[in-house]
Amino acid sequence: MKLRFGIDLGGTSAKVAAIDSRWRIVREKTVSTSGFPTAEPIAERLAEAVKSLNNGKSPSRVGVGVAGDIDFDRGTIRVSPNLGWAKVPLKRLLEKRLRSKVIVDNDANTAAWGVYKTQMPSSVTNLIVITLGTGVGGGLIINGLLHRGATGSAGELGHMVLDPSGRHCNCGQRGCLETFAGGTHITAEARERLQAGEESSLQTVFDHDPESISPKTIAEAAAKGDELALSLWDRAGRMLGRAIGDLVYVLNPQQVVLSGGVSQAQSLILKPLRETLLQRPFKTPVMSVKISVAKDPAQIGVIGAALL
Amino acid sequence: MKLRFGIDLGGTSAKVAAIDSRWRIVREKTVSTSGFPTAEPIAERLAEAVKSLNNGKSPSRVGVGVAGDIDFDRGTIRVSPNLGWAKVPLKRLLEKRLRSKVIVDNDANTAAWGVYKTQMPSSVTNLIVITLGTGVGGGLIINGLLHRGATGSAGELGHMVLDPSGRHCNCGQRGCLETFAGGTHITAEARERLQAGEESSLQTVFDHDPESISPKTIAEAAAKGDELALSLWDRAGRMLGRAIGDLVYVLNPQQVVLSGGVSQAQSLILKPLRETLLQRPFKTPVMSVKISVAKDPAQIGVIGAALL
């Protein structure tokens, strides 16, 4: 059986997986990536994990998805805040340890590629995938190809500016899409509003342990009708709808797919998202675009990496 | 000499041109398009003009650029506010009158194609062209191809929403890029501020004839240091810089080219545009993109149409 190998490399752990010809994960390993001062020992552990999934041998190809600014041609991580890396030649580090061709790409690109290759009908060749996790990223499929752009930086739609006087974003701007729809910001805003005493079913939980407030607990509270929680997801949906409206006007995709850890909140987000999008006056592109949620968001990145 | 034929069809007139193998206009005609109740007589006049530029014969191919929402595959104008057209099968109307293959596209797409084919080095294959005229439009070249999108609607970047509580746009939204950088809106805002008595060298001109206030007179006043005029171009430049920042993050193009009737104001617009763009924190895509102004903006649309 011909297997393909992918790595989804994050700040605390990496998922390493082998997928079969039907694009199902058949073997996988999780490798811890925190607590290492340099990239070399992480590359070493990733290489070992890949070989262990392939009966101790180097496979011919390995695809890697990494959160950060990636120089795709060189396979270098220009900067990855999550990993604390700058100028790490990951492709070279892995190829030194594996006799494999290694391809390194941004993790939103690998997620987009995974969605495109395994979850879309063949008629869909123009597609935007939005990854909603702690941050907000994106990957563009244009004419059936991953659009990486001039420097491999394309798809940074989480930092489109929606409100120049809005919340400070980690990136240095204010009012990025990510400040409305990223898990870290939604959580921070919930804690601030609870701290200020706003009425909510989350108050007791918050008073007991502020750290227990998370996108998951906020989604659960919203599902039970909590106004504060509902307002946060509603706003996330509306701001996503506004950004997607701009993207639909510019790129006119066939489909927009939401992926990432948002799945628990999808029903809360999709309604305000669609309502906002449908307010756009140019009906041709707006009525033709399909909005959906990716299946298996936790696996789609490593599957896309393996299929690079 | 092998000639190619293009038509740039606008609300008051159409430019019909023959270009040579060096992409220079060698013959041209202007056809009035206003005052006709239906599209048929306009198609008739356009067909006659094309033949008259080709010694009375139908050429093998004709490209047409039209302002509006175009169904590229069918060659139908879904709607063109400038021409007052809806559901006009222009390709069919012209092919009935010419024994030519007719290709109909959005005029911002033909301008983008003209810029790409005649003004870019061959290394540039990812490019955004922004047409600044009475309105604001755009055309995307991705991997050397015009990106038309799922329904031929791609490139509507003039209606990206920058300020949801901003000026009303003709499209029905508020605060579109076009409300800051489109000639009609810049002129309207100048007249409103002059009407309100704001100090400006344009006041005497305005009092004598409000209609004499135009993007051209506003640019002339700005060139002489008039504060009101300067503030309008400065804001147009900053808002273009903000929209281009979003586009650079999403598409990571090699080049962004401004085209259209803005050329008289380019020096006023480019500085605030570049300053705004360079404030973006992700330096890789921002520092690599080149911003420039198209040459021959009045001819590039018809040249691009001929080269479709």
Coordinates of C-alpha atoms in Angstrom, one line a residue:
Chain A
M1 CA 0.0 0.0 0.0
K2 CA 1.4 3.4 -1.1
L3 CA 1.3 5.8 1.9
R4 CA 1.9 9.5 2.0
F5 CA 3.3 11.3 4.9
G6 CA 2.4 14.7 6.4
I7 CA 3.4 16.8 9.4
D8 CA 1.2 19.5 11.0
L9 CA 3.6 21.5 13.1
G10 CA 2.3 23.7 15.9
G11 CA 3.7 25.6 18.9
T12 CA 3.0 22.9 21.5
S13 CA 2.9 19.7 19.4
A14 CA 3.1 18.3 16.0
K15 CA 0.8 15.7 14.4
V16 CA 2.7 13.3 12.1
A17 CA 0.5 11.0 10.0
A18 CA 0.5 8.5 7.2
I19 CA -2.5 8.5 4.8
D20 CA -3.6 5.9 2.3
S21 CA -4.7 6.3 -1.3
R22 CA -8.2 7.1 -0.1
W23 CA -6.8 10.0 1.9
R24 CA -7.6 8.4 5.3
I25 CA -5.1 8.6 8.2
V26 CA -3.9 5.0 8.8
R27 CA -1.1 5.7 11.3
E28 CA -0.3 8.8 13.3
K29 CA 1.9 10.1 16.1
T30 CA 1.9 13.2 18.2
V31 CA 5.3 14.8 18.9
S32 CA 5.8 17.4 21.6
T33 CA 7.5 20.6 20.2
S34 CA 7.6 22.8 23.3
G35 CA 10.6 23.3 25.5
F36 CA 13.3 23.0 22.9
P37 CA 15.7 25.9 22.6
T38 CA 16.5 25.3 18.9
A39 CA 14.8 23.8 15.9
E40 CA 17.3 20.9 15.4
P41 CA 16.0 18.6 18.1
I42 CA 12.5 19.1 16.9
A43 CA 13.5 18.3 13.3
E44 CA 15.2 15.2 14.8
R45 CA 12.1 14.0 16.6
L46 CA 9.9 14.7 13.5
A47 CA 12.2 12.7 11.3
E48 CA 12.2 9.8 13.7
A49 CA 8.4 9.9 13.9
V50 CA 8.0 9.9 10.1
K51 CA 10.4 6.9 9.8
S52 CA 8.6 5.0 12.7
L53 CA 5.4 5.4 10.7
N54 CA 7.1 3.9 7.6
N55 CA 8.7 0.8 9.1
G56 CA 11.9 2.6 10.0
K57 CA 12.6 3.8 6.5
S58 CA 12.6 7.3 4.9
P59 CA 9.6 7.8 2.6
S60 CA 10.1 9.5 -0.8
R61 CA 8.2 12.6 0.1
V62 CA 7.0 14.4 3.2
G63 CA 4.8 17.5 3.4
V64 CA 4.9 19.9 6.3
G65 CA 2.4 22.6 7.4
V66 CA 3.7 25.3 9.8
A67 CA 1.9 28.3 11.3
G68 CA 3.9 31.3 10.3
D69 CA 5.5 33.2 7.3
I70 CA 7.0 30.6 5.1
D71 CA 9.4 30.9 2.2
F72 CA 7.8 28.1 0.2
D73 CA 10.6 27.9 -2.5
R74 CA 13.4 27.5 0.0
G75 CA 11.3 25.6 2.7
T76 CA 12.4 28.1 5.3
I77 CA 10.3 29.5 8.2
R78 CA 10.8 33.2 7.9
V79 CA 9.1 33.7 11.3
S80 CA 6.7 31.6 13.4
P81 CA 5.5 33.4 16.5
N82 CA 3.9 30.1 17.8
L83 CA 7.2 28.2 17.6
G84 CA 9.4 31.1 18.5
W85 CA 11.3 30.5 15.3
A86 CA 12.9 33.0 12.8
K87 CA 14.8 32.0 9.7
V88 CA 14.7 28.2 10.3
P89 CA 15.6 26.2 7.2
L90 CA 13.2 23.4 8.1
K91 CA 13.2 21.7 4.7
R92 CA 17.0 21.4 4.9
L93 CA 17.0 20.2 8.5
L94 CA 14.5 17.5 7.7
E95 CA 16.1 16.5 4.3
K96 CA 19.4 16.1 6.2
R97 CA 17.7 13.5 8.5
L98 CA 15.4 11.9 5.9
R99 CA 16.3 10.8 2.4
S100 CA 12.9 12.4 1.3
K101 CA 11.8 15.3 -0.7
V102 CA 10.4 17.7 1.9
I103 CA 7.8 20.4 1.1
V104 CA 7.1 23.1 3.7
D105 CA 4.1 25.3 3.5
N106 CA 1.9 27.5 5.7
D107 CA -0.6 25.5 7.8
A108 CA -3.6 27.4 6.5
N109 CA -2.4 26.5 3.0
T110 CA -2.1 22.8 3.9
A111 CA -5.6 22.9 5.4
A112 CA -7.0 24.6 2.3
W113 CA -5.2 22.0 0.1
G114 CA -6.6 19.2 2.3
V115 CA -10.2 20.6 2.0
Y116 CA -9.8 21.0 -1.7
K117 CA -8.4 17.6 -2.4
T118 CA -10.6 15.5 -0.1
Q119 CA -13.9 17.4 0.5
M120 CA -14.8 19.3 -2.7
P121 CA -16.5 18.0 -5.8
S122 CA -14.3 18.2 -8.9
S123 CA -16.3 21.1 -10.3
V124 CA -15.0 23.3 -7.5
T125 CA -11.7 24.8 -8.5
N126 CA -12.0 28.3 -6.9
L127 CA -12.2 28.2 -3.2
I128 CA -11.3 30.2 -0.1
V129 CA -10.6 28.2 3.1
I130 CA -10.7 30.3 6.4
T131 CA -9.1 28.7 9.4
L132 CA -10.7 29.8 12.6
G133 CA -8.6 28.8 15.6
T134 CA -6.8 30.9 18.2
G135 CA -6.0 33.1 15.2
V136 CA -7.6 33.5 11.8
G137 CA -5.8 32.4 8.6
G138 CA -6.7 31.5 5.1
G139 CA -5.7 29.6 2.0
L140 CA -6.8 30.3 -1.6
I141 CA -7.3 27.7 -4.3
I142 CA -7.5 29.4 -7.7
N143 CA -8.0 27.4 -10.8
G144 CA -7.2 24.3 -8.9
L145 CA -3.9 25.5 -7.6
L146 CA -2.8 26.8 -4.2
H147 CA -2.3 30.5 -4.6
R148 CA 0.9 31.3 -2.7
G149 CA 1.6 34.7 -4.2
A150 CA 4.8 36.5 -4.9
T151 CA 6.5 35.7 -1.6
G152 CA 4.4 32.8 -0.3
S153 CA 2.5 35.1 1.9
A154 CA -0.9 35.0 0.3
G155 CA -4.1 34.2 2.3
E156 CA -3.4 36.4 5.4
L157 CA -7.1 37.3 5.5
G158 CA -7.2 37.3 9.3
H159 CA -5.4 40.6 9.2
M160 CA -7.7 42.4 6.8
V161 CA -8.5 45.6 8.7
L162 CA -12.3 45.9 9.5
D163 CA -12.1 48.6 12.1
P164 CA -9.0 50.8 12.3
S165 CA -10.1 52.0 15.8
G166 CA -10.9 48.5 17.0
R167 CA -9.1 46.1 19.4
H168 CA -5.3 45.8 19.3
C169 CA -4.3 42.7 17.4
N170 CA -1.1 40.8 18.2
C171 CA 0.2 41.7 14.8
G172 CA 0.4 45.4 15.7
Q173 CA -2.7 46.6 13.8
R174 CA -6.1 47.4 15.3
G175 CA -9.5 45.9 14.3
C176 CA -8.2 43.0 12.2
L177 CA -10.7 40.3 11.3
E178 CA -8.8 38.1 13.8
T179 CA -9.7 40.5 16.7
F180 CA -13.4 39.7 16.1
A181 CA -13.3 36.0 15.0
G182 CA -10.1 34.6 16.5
G183 CA -10.4 32.4 19.6
T184 CA -7.8 34.3 21.7
H185 CA -9.6 37.6 21.1
I186 CA -13.1 36.2 21.7
T187 CA -11.9 34.8 25.0
A188 CA -10.1 38.0 26.0
E189 CA -13.2 40.1 25.3
A190 CA -15.4 37.7 27.2
R191 CA -13.1 37.9 30.2
E192 CA -13.0 41.7 30.0
R193 CA -16.8 41.9 29.9
L194 CA -17.1 39.4 32.8
Q195 CA -14.5 41.3 34.7
A196 CA -16.6 44.5 34.2
G197 CA -19.5 42.7 35.8
E198 CA -21.7 42.1 32.7
E199 CA -24.6 39.7 33.5
S200 CA -23.9 36.2 32.2
S201 CA -24.2 32.6 33.1
L202 CA -20.4 32.5 32.8
Q203 CA -19.9 34.8 35.9
T204 CA -19.6 32.0 38.5
V205 CA -17.2 30.0 36.3
F206 CA -15.2 33.2 35.7
D207 CA -15.1 34.2 39.4
H208 CA -13.9 30.7 40.2
D209 CA -11.2 30.6 37.5
P210 CA -10.9 33.2 34.7
E211 CA -8.7 30.7 32.8
S212 CA -11.7 28.4 32.4
I213 CA -13.3 30.8 30.0
S214 CA -12.5 29.5 26.5
P215 CA -14.1 29.5 23.0
K216 CA -15.6 26.1 24.0
T217 CA -17.2 27.3 27.3
I218 CA -18.4 30.5 25.5
A219 CA -20.0 28.4 22.7
E220 CA -21.6 26.1 25.4
A221 CA -23.0 29.2 27.2
A222 CA -24.3 30.6 23.9
A223 CA -26.0 27.3 23.1
K224 CA -27.9 27.7 26.3
G225 CA -28.9 31.2 25.4
D226 CA -26.4 33.3 27.4
E227 CA -26.6 36.9 26.0
L228 CA -23.0 37.8 26.4
A229 CA -21.8 34.6 24.8
L230 CA -24.4 34.9 22.0
S231 CA -23.3 38.5 21.3
L232 CA -19.7 37.5 20.8
W233 CA -20.4 34.7 18.3
D234 CA -23.0 36.9 16.6
R235 CA -20.4 39.6 16.1
A236 CA -17.8 37.1 15.0
G237 CA -20.2 35.8 12.4
R238 CA -21.1 39.3 11.2
M239 CA -17.5 40.4 10.9
L240 CA -16.6 37.2 9.0
G241 CA -19.6 37.9 6.8
R242 CA -18.3 41.4 6.1
A243 CA -14.7 40.2 5.3
I244 CA -16.1 37.3 3.2
G245 CA -18.2 39.9 1.3
D246 CA -15.1 41.8 0.4
L247 CA -13.4 38.6 -0.6
V248 CA -16.3 37.4 -2.7
Y249 CA -16.4 40.8 -4.5
V250 CA -12.7 40.6 -5.2
L251 CA -12.2 36.8 -5.9
N252 CA -15.7 35.6 -6.8
P253 CA -15.0 32.1 -5.5
Q254 CA -17.4 29.1 -5.9
Q255 CA -17.1 28.2 -2.3
V256 CA -15.9 29.5 1.1
V257 CA -15.1 26.8 3.7
L258 CA -14.7 27.5 7.4
S259 CA -12.2 25.2 9.1
G260 CA -10.4 25.0 12.4
G261 CA -11.5 24.8 16.0
V262 CA -14.6 26.8 15.4
S263 CA -16.7 23.7 14.7
Q264 CA -18.3 23.8 18.1
A265 CA -19.6 27.3 17.3
Q266 CA -20.5 26.9 13.6
S267 CA -24.3 27.1 14.0
L268 CA -23.9 30.3 16.0
I269 CA -21.5 31.9 13.4
L270 CA -23.1 30.8 10.1
K271 CA -26.5 32.6 10.5
P272 CA -25.1 36.1 11.1
L273 CA -22.4 35.4 8.6
R274 CA -24.8 34.5 5.8
E275 CA -27.2 37.4 6.8
T276 CA -24.4 39.9 6.5
L277 CA -23.1 38.5 3.2
L278 CA -26.6 38.4 1.7
Q279 CA -27.0 42.2 2.3
R280 CA -24.4 42.8 -0.4
P281 CA -26.0 44.5 -3.4
F282 CA -24.1 42.7 -6.2
K283 CA -26.2 39.5 -6.2
T284 CA -24.5 37.5 -8.9
P285 CA -21.3 36.6 -7.0
V286 CA -23.0 36.7 -3.6
M287 CA -25.9 34.3 -4.5
S288 CA -23.6 31.9 -6.3
V289 CA -21.0 31.3 -3.5
K290 CA -21.6 28.4 -1.2
I291 CA -20.6 28.7 2.5
S292 CA -19.8 25.5 4.3
V293 CA -17.8 24.1 7.3
A294 CA -15.0 21.6 6.8
K295 CA -15.2 18.1 8.1
D296 CA -12.5 16.7 10.4
P297 CA -10.9 20.2 11.0
A298 CA -8.3 18.7 13.4
Q299 CA -7.0 16.3 10.7
I300 CA -7.4 18.3 7.5
G301 CA -4.1 20.1 7.9
V302 CA -2.0 17.0 8.2
I303 CA -3.9 15.4 5.4
G304 CA -3.3 18.4 3.2
A305 CA 0.4 18.4 4.1
A306 CA 0.7 14.8 3.0
L307 CA -1.0 15.6 -0.3
L308 CA 1.2 18.7 -1.1
Chain B
M1 CA 0.0 43.6 -41.4
K2 CA -2.1 41.6 -39.0
L3 CA -4.4 43.9 -37.0
R4 CA -6.4 43.1 -33.9
F5 CA -9.6 44.9 -33.1
G6 CA -11.0 46.2 -29.8
I7 CA -14.0 48.1 -28.5
D8 CA -14.1 50.0 -25.2
L9 CA -17.8 50.6 -24.6
G10 CA -18.9 53.3 -22.2
G11 CA -22.1 55.1 -21.3
T12 CA -21.6 58.1 -23.6
S13 CA -19.2 56.8 -26.3
A14 CA -17.3 53.8 -27.5
K15 CA -13.7 53.8 -28.6
V16 CA -13.1 51.3 -31.5
A17 CA -9.5 50.7 -32.4
A18 CA -7.2 48.5 -34.5
I19 CA -3.9 47.7 -33.0
D20 CA -0.8 46.3 -34.7
S21 CA 1.6 43.5 -33.7
R22 CA 3.5 45.9 -31.5
W23 CA 0.2 46.7 -29.6
R24 CA 0.0 50.3 -30.9
I25 CA -3.3 51.8 -32.0
V26 CA -3.0 52.4 -35.7
R27 CA -6.6 53.3 -36.5
E28 CA -9.4 54.4 -34.3
K29 CA -13.0 55.7 -34.3
T30 CA -15.2 57.1 -31.6
V31 CA -18.9 56.1 -31.7
S32 CA -21.6 57.9 -29.7
T33 CA -23.6 55.5 -27.5
S34 CA -26.0 57.8 -25.8
G35 CA -29.6 58.5 -26.8
F36 CA -30.4 55.0 -28.1
P37 CA -33.5 53.3 -26.6
T38 CA -32.1 49.8 -27.2
A39 CA -28.8 48.0 -27.7
E40 CA -29.4 46.9 -31.3
P41 CA -28.6 50.3 -33.0
I42 CA -25.5 50.6 -30.8
A43 CA -24.3 47.1 -31.9
E44 CA -25.0 48.1 -35.5
R45 CA -22.8 51.2 -35.2
L46 CA -20.1 49.3 -33.4
A47 CA -20.1 46.6 -36.1
E48 CA -19.9 49.3 -38.9
A49 CA -17.0 51.0 -37.1
V50 CA -15.1 47.8 -36.8
K51 CA -15.6 47.0 -40.5
S52 CA -14.6 50.5 -41.5
L53 CA -11.3 50.1 -39.7
N54 CA -10.7 46.8 -41.6
N55 CA -11.4 48.0 -45.2
G56 CA -15.1 47.1 -45.0
K57 CA -14.5 43.5 -44.0
S58 CA -15.3 41.6 -40.8
P59 CA -12.1 40.7 -38.9
S60 CA -11.7 37.2 -37.4
R61 CA -11.9 38.4 -33.8
V62 CA -13.1 41.4 -31.8
G63 CA -12.7 42.0 -28.1
V64 CA -15.1 44.3 -26.2
G65 CA -14.8 45.8 -22.7
V66 CA -18.0 47.1 -21.1
A67 CA -18.5 48.7 -17.7
G68 CA -20.9 46.5 -15.8
D69 CA -21.6 42.9 -14.6
I70 CA -20.7 40.7 -17.5
D71 CA -21.5 37.0 -18.1
F72 CA -18.2 36.3 -19.8
D73 CA -19.0 32.8 -21.0
R74 CA -22.2 33.9 -22.8
G75 CA -21.0 37.4 -23.7
T76 CA -24.0 38.9 -22.1
I77 CA -24.2 42.2 -20.1
R78 CA -26.1 41.2 -17.0
V79 CA -26.4 44.8 -16.0
S80 CA -24.6 48.0 -17.0
P81 CA -25.8 51.1 -15.0
N82 CA -23.7 53.4 -17.3
L83 CA -25.4 52.1 -20.5
G84 CA -28.8 51.6 -18.8
W85 CA -28.6 47.9 -20.0
A86 CA -29.8 44.7 -18.4
K87 CA -29.6 41.2 -20.0
V88 CA -28.1 42.4 -23.3
P89 CA -26.6 39.6 -25.3
L90 CA -23.9 41.8 -26.8
K91 CA -21.8 38.9 -28.1
R92 CA -24.7 37.6 -30.1
L93 CA -25.8 41.1 -31.3
L94 CA -22.3 41.7 -32.6
E95 CA -21.7 38.2 -34.0
K96 CA -24.9 38.6 -36.0
R97 CA -23.6 41.7 -37.6
L98 CA -19.9 40.6 -38.0
R99 CA -18.6 37.3 -39.1
S100 CA -16.1 37.5 -36.2
K101 CA -15.6 35.7 -32.9
V102 CA -16.6 38.3 -30.3
I103 CA -15.3 38.2 -26.7
V104 CA -17.0 40.5 -24.2
D105 CA -15.5 41.3 -20.8
N106 CA -15.7 43.8 -18.0
D107 CA -13.8 47.0 -18.8
A108 CA -11.6 46.8 -15.7
N109 CA -10.6 43.3 -16.9
T110 CA -9.7 44.6 -20.4
A111 CA -7.7 47.4 -18.8
A112 CA -5.9 44.9 -16.5
W113 CA -5.2 42.7 -19.5
G114 CA -3.9 45.6 -21.5
V115 CA -1.5 46.7 -18.7
Y116 CA -0.4 43.1 -18.2
K117 CA 0.3 42.3 -21.9
T118 CA 1.9 45.7 -22.9
Q119 CA 3.4 47.3 -19.8
M120 CA 4.7 44.6 -17.5
P121 CA 8.0 42.7 -17.7
S122 CA 7.6 39.0 -18.4
S123 CA 8.6 38.2 -14.8
V124 CA 5.3 39.8 -13.5
T125 CA 2.5 37.3 -13.6
N126 CA 0.6 38.2 -10.4
L127 CA -0.8 41.7 -10.6
I128 CA -3.7 43.8 -9.5
V129 CA -4.9 46.7 -11.7
I130 CA -7.1 49.3 -10.0
T131 CA -9.1 51.5 -12.4
L132 CA -9.7 54.9 -10.9
G133 CA -12.3 56.9 -12.9
T134 CA -15.7 58.1 -12.0
G135 CA -15.9 54.8 -10.1
V136 CA -13.3 52.4 -8.9
G137 CA -12.9 49.0 -10.4
G138 CA -10.2 46.3 -10.7
G139 CA -8.8 43.4 -12.6
L140 CA -6.7 40.5 -11.3
I141 CA -4.0 38.7 -13.2
I142 CA -3.1 35.5 -11.4
N143 CA -0.5 33.2 -12.8
G144 CA -0.6 35.1 -16.1
L145 CA -4.4 34.7 -16.5
L146 CA -7.2 37.1 -16.0
H147 CA -9.0 35.9 -12.9
R148 CA -12.7 36.2 -13.7
G149 CA -14.0 34.0 -10.9
A150 CA -17.1 31.7 -10.6
T151 CA -19.5 34.1 -12.4
G152 CA -17.2 36.5 -14.1
S153 CA -17.7 39.0 -11.3
A154 CA -14.2 39.0 -9.8
G155 CA -12.2 42.3 -9.3
E156 CA -15.0 44.4 -7.7
L157 CA -12.6 46.0 -5.3
G158 CA -14.2 49.4 -5.5
H159 CA -17.0 48.0 -3.3
M160 CA -14.9 46.6 -0.5
V161 CA -16.4 48.2 2.6
L162 CA -13.9 50.4 4.4
D163 CA -16.3 52.3 6.7
P164 CA -19.8 50.8 7.3
S165 CA -21.0 54.2 8.6
G166 CA -19.4 56.2 5.7
R167 CA -20.9 57.9 2.6
H168 CA -23.7 56.2 0.7
C169 CA -22.4 54.6 -2.4
N170 CA -24.4 54.3 -5.6
C171 CA -24.3 50.5 -5.1
G172 CA -26.4 50.7 -2.0
Q173 CA -23.7 50.1 0.6
R174 CA -21.9 52.8 2.7
G175 CA -18.2 53.6 2.9
C176 CA -17.1 51.5 -0.1
L177 CA -13.5 52.3 -1.4
E178 CA -15.2 54.0 -4.3
T179 CA -16.8 56.6 -1.9
F180 CA -13.3 57.7 -1.0
A181 CA -11.4 57.3 -4.3
G182 CA -14.0 57.5 -7.1
G183 CA -14.1 60.7 -9.1
T184 CA -17.9 61.2 -8.6
H185 CA -17.7 60.9 -4.8
I186 CA -14.5 63.1 -4.6
T187 CA -16.3 65.8 -6.6
A188 CA -19.6 65.5 -4.6
E189 CA -17.7 65.8 -1.3
A190 CA -15.8 68.8 -2.6
R191 CA -19.1 70.5 -3.6
E192 CA -20.7 69.7 -0.2
R193 CA -17.7 71.2 1.7
L194 CA -17.6 74.3 -0.6
Q195 CA -21.4 74.6 -0.2
A196 CA -20.9 74.6 3.6
G197 CA -18.5 77.5 3.1
E198 CA -15.2 75.7 3.8
E199 CA -12.2 78.0 2.9
S200 CA -10.7 77.1 -0.4
S201 CA -9.3 78.6 -3.6
L202 CA -12.2 76.7 -5.4
Q203 CA -14.9 78.9 -3.7
T204 CA -15.1 81.5 -6.5
V205 CA -15.2 78.8 -9.2
F206 CA -17.8 76.9 -7.2
D207 CA -20.0 80.0 -6.6
H208 CA -19.9 80.8 -10.3
D209 CA -20.7 77.3 -11.4
P210 CA -20.8 74.3 -9.1
E211 CA -20.6 72.0 -12.1
S212 CA -17.1 73.2 -12.9
I213 CA -15.8 71.4 -9.8
S214 CA -14.3 68.1 -11.1
P215 CA -11.5 65.7 -10.2
K216 CA -9.4 67.7 -12.7
T217 CA -10.1 71.2 -11.1
I218 CA -9.7 69.6 -7.6
A219 CA -6.3 68.2 -8.6
E220 CA -5.2 71.5 -10.0
A221 CA -6.2 73.3 -6.8
A222 CA -4.3 70.6 -4.8
A223 CA -1.2 71.1 -6.9
K224 CA -1.3 74.8 -5.9
G225 CA -1.6 73.9 -2.3
D226 CA -5.3 74.3 -1.6
E227 CA -6.0 72.6 1.7
L228 CA -9.5 71.3 0.9
A229 CA -8.4 69.8 -2.4
L230 CA -5.2 68.3 -0.8
S231 CA -7.3 66.7 2.0
L232 CA -9.5 64.9 -0.5
W233 CA -6.6 63.4 -2.5
D234 CA -4.8 62.6 0.7
R235 CA -7.8 60.7 2.0
A236 CA -8.3 59.0 -1.4
G237 CA -4.6 57.9 -1.2
R238 CA -4.8 56.7 2.4
M239 CA -8.0 54.7 1.8
L240 CA -6.5 53.2 -1.4
G241 CA -3.5 52.3 0.7
R242 CA -5.7 50.6 3.3
A243 CA -7.6 48.6 0.7
I244 CA -4.4 47.7 -1.2
G245 CA -3.0 46.5 2.2
D246 CA -5.9 44.1 2.6
L247 CA -5.4 42.9 -1.0
V248 CA -1.7 42.5 -0.6
Y249 CA -2.2 40.4 2.5
V250 CA -4.8 38.2 0.7
L251 CA -3.3 37.9 -2.8
N252 CA 0.4 38.8 -2.3
P253 CA 0.8 40.2 -5.8
Q254 CA 4.1 41.3 -7.4
Q255 CA 2.6 44.6 -8.6
V256 CA -0.3 46.9 -8.1
V257 CA -1.0 49.3 -11.0
L258 CA -3.3 52.3 -10.8
S259 CA -5.0 53.1 -14.1
G260 CA -7.9 55.4 -15.2
G261 CA -8.5 59.1 -15.2
V262 CA -6.6 59.5 -12.0
S263 CA -3.3 60.2 -13.7
Q264 CA -3.6 64.0 -13.1
A265 CA -3.7 63.3 -9.4
Q266 CA -1.2 60.4 -9.2
S267 CA 1.5 62.4 -7.4
L268 CA -1.0 63.5 -4.8
I269 CA -2.4 60.0 -4.2
L270 CA 0.8 57.8 -4.3
K271 CA 2.5 59.3 -1.3
P272 CA -0.3 58.8 1.3
L273 CA -1.1 55.4 -0.4
R274 CA 2.5 54.2 0.1
E275 CA 2.7 55.6 3.6
T276 CA -0.4 53.7 4.6
L277 CA 0.6 50.5 3.0
L278 CA 4.1 50.5 4.6
Q279 CA 2.5 50.8 8.1
R280 CA 1.4 47.1 7.7
P281 CA 3.3 44.9 10.0
F282 CA 3.8 41.9 7.7
K283 CA 6.8 43.2 5.8
T284 CA 7.5 40.4 3.4
P285 CA 4.5 40.9 1.1
V286 CA 4.3 44.6 1.7
M287 CA 8.0 45.4 0.9
S288 CA 8.0 43.2 -2.2
V289 CA 5.0 44.7 -3.9
K290 CA 5.6 47.4 -6.5
I291 CA 3.0 50.2 -6.8
S292 CA 2.9 52.0 -10.2
V293 CA 0.7 54.0 -12.5
A294 CA -0.3 52.8 -15.9
K295 CA 0.8 54.6 -19.0
D296 CA -1.8 55.7 -21.6
P297 CA -4.8 55.0 -19.3
A298 CA -7.3 56.3 -21.9
Q299 CA -6.1 53.7 -24.4
I300 CA -5.2 50.7 -22.3
G301 CA -8.8 49.4 -22.1
V302 CA -9.3 49.2 -25.8
I303 CA -5.8 47.7 -26.3
G304 CA -6.6 45.1 -23.7
A305 CA -9.9 44.3 -25.4
A306 CA -8.2 43.8 -28.7
L307 CA -5.7 41.4 -27.0
L308 CA -8.4 39.3 -25.2

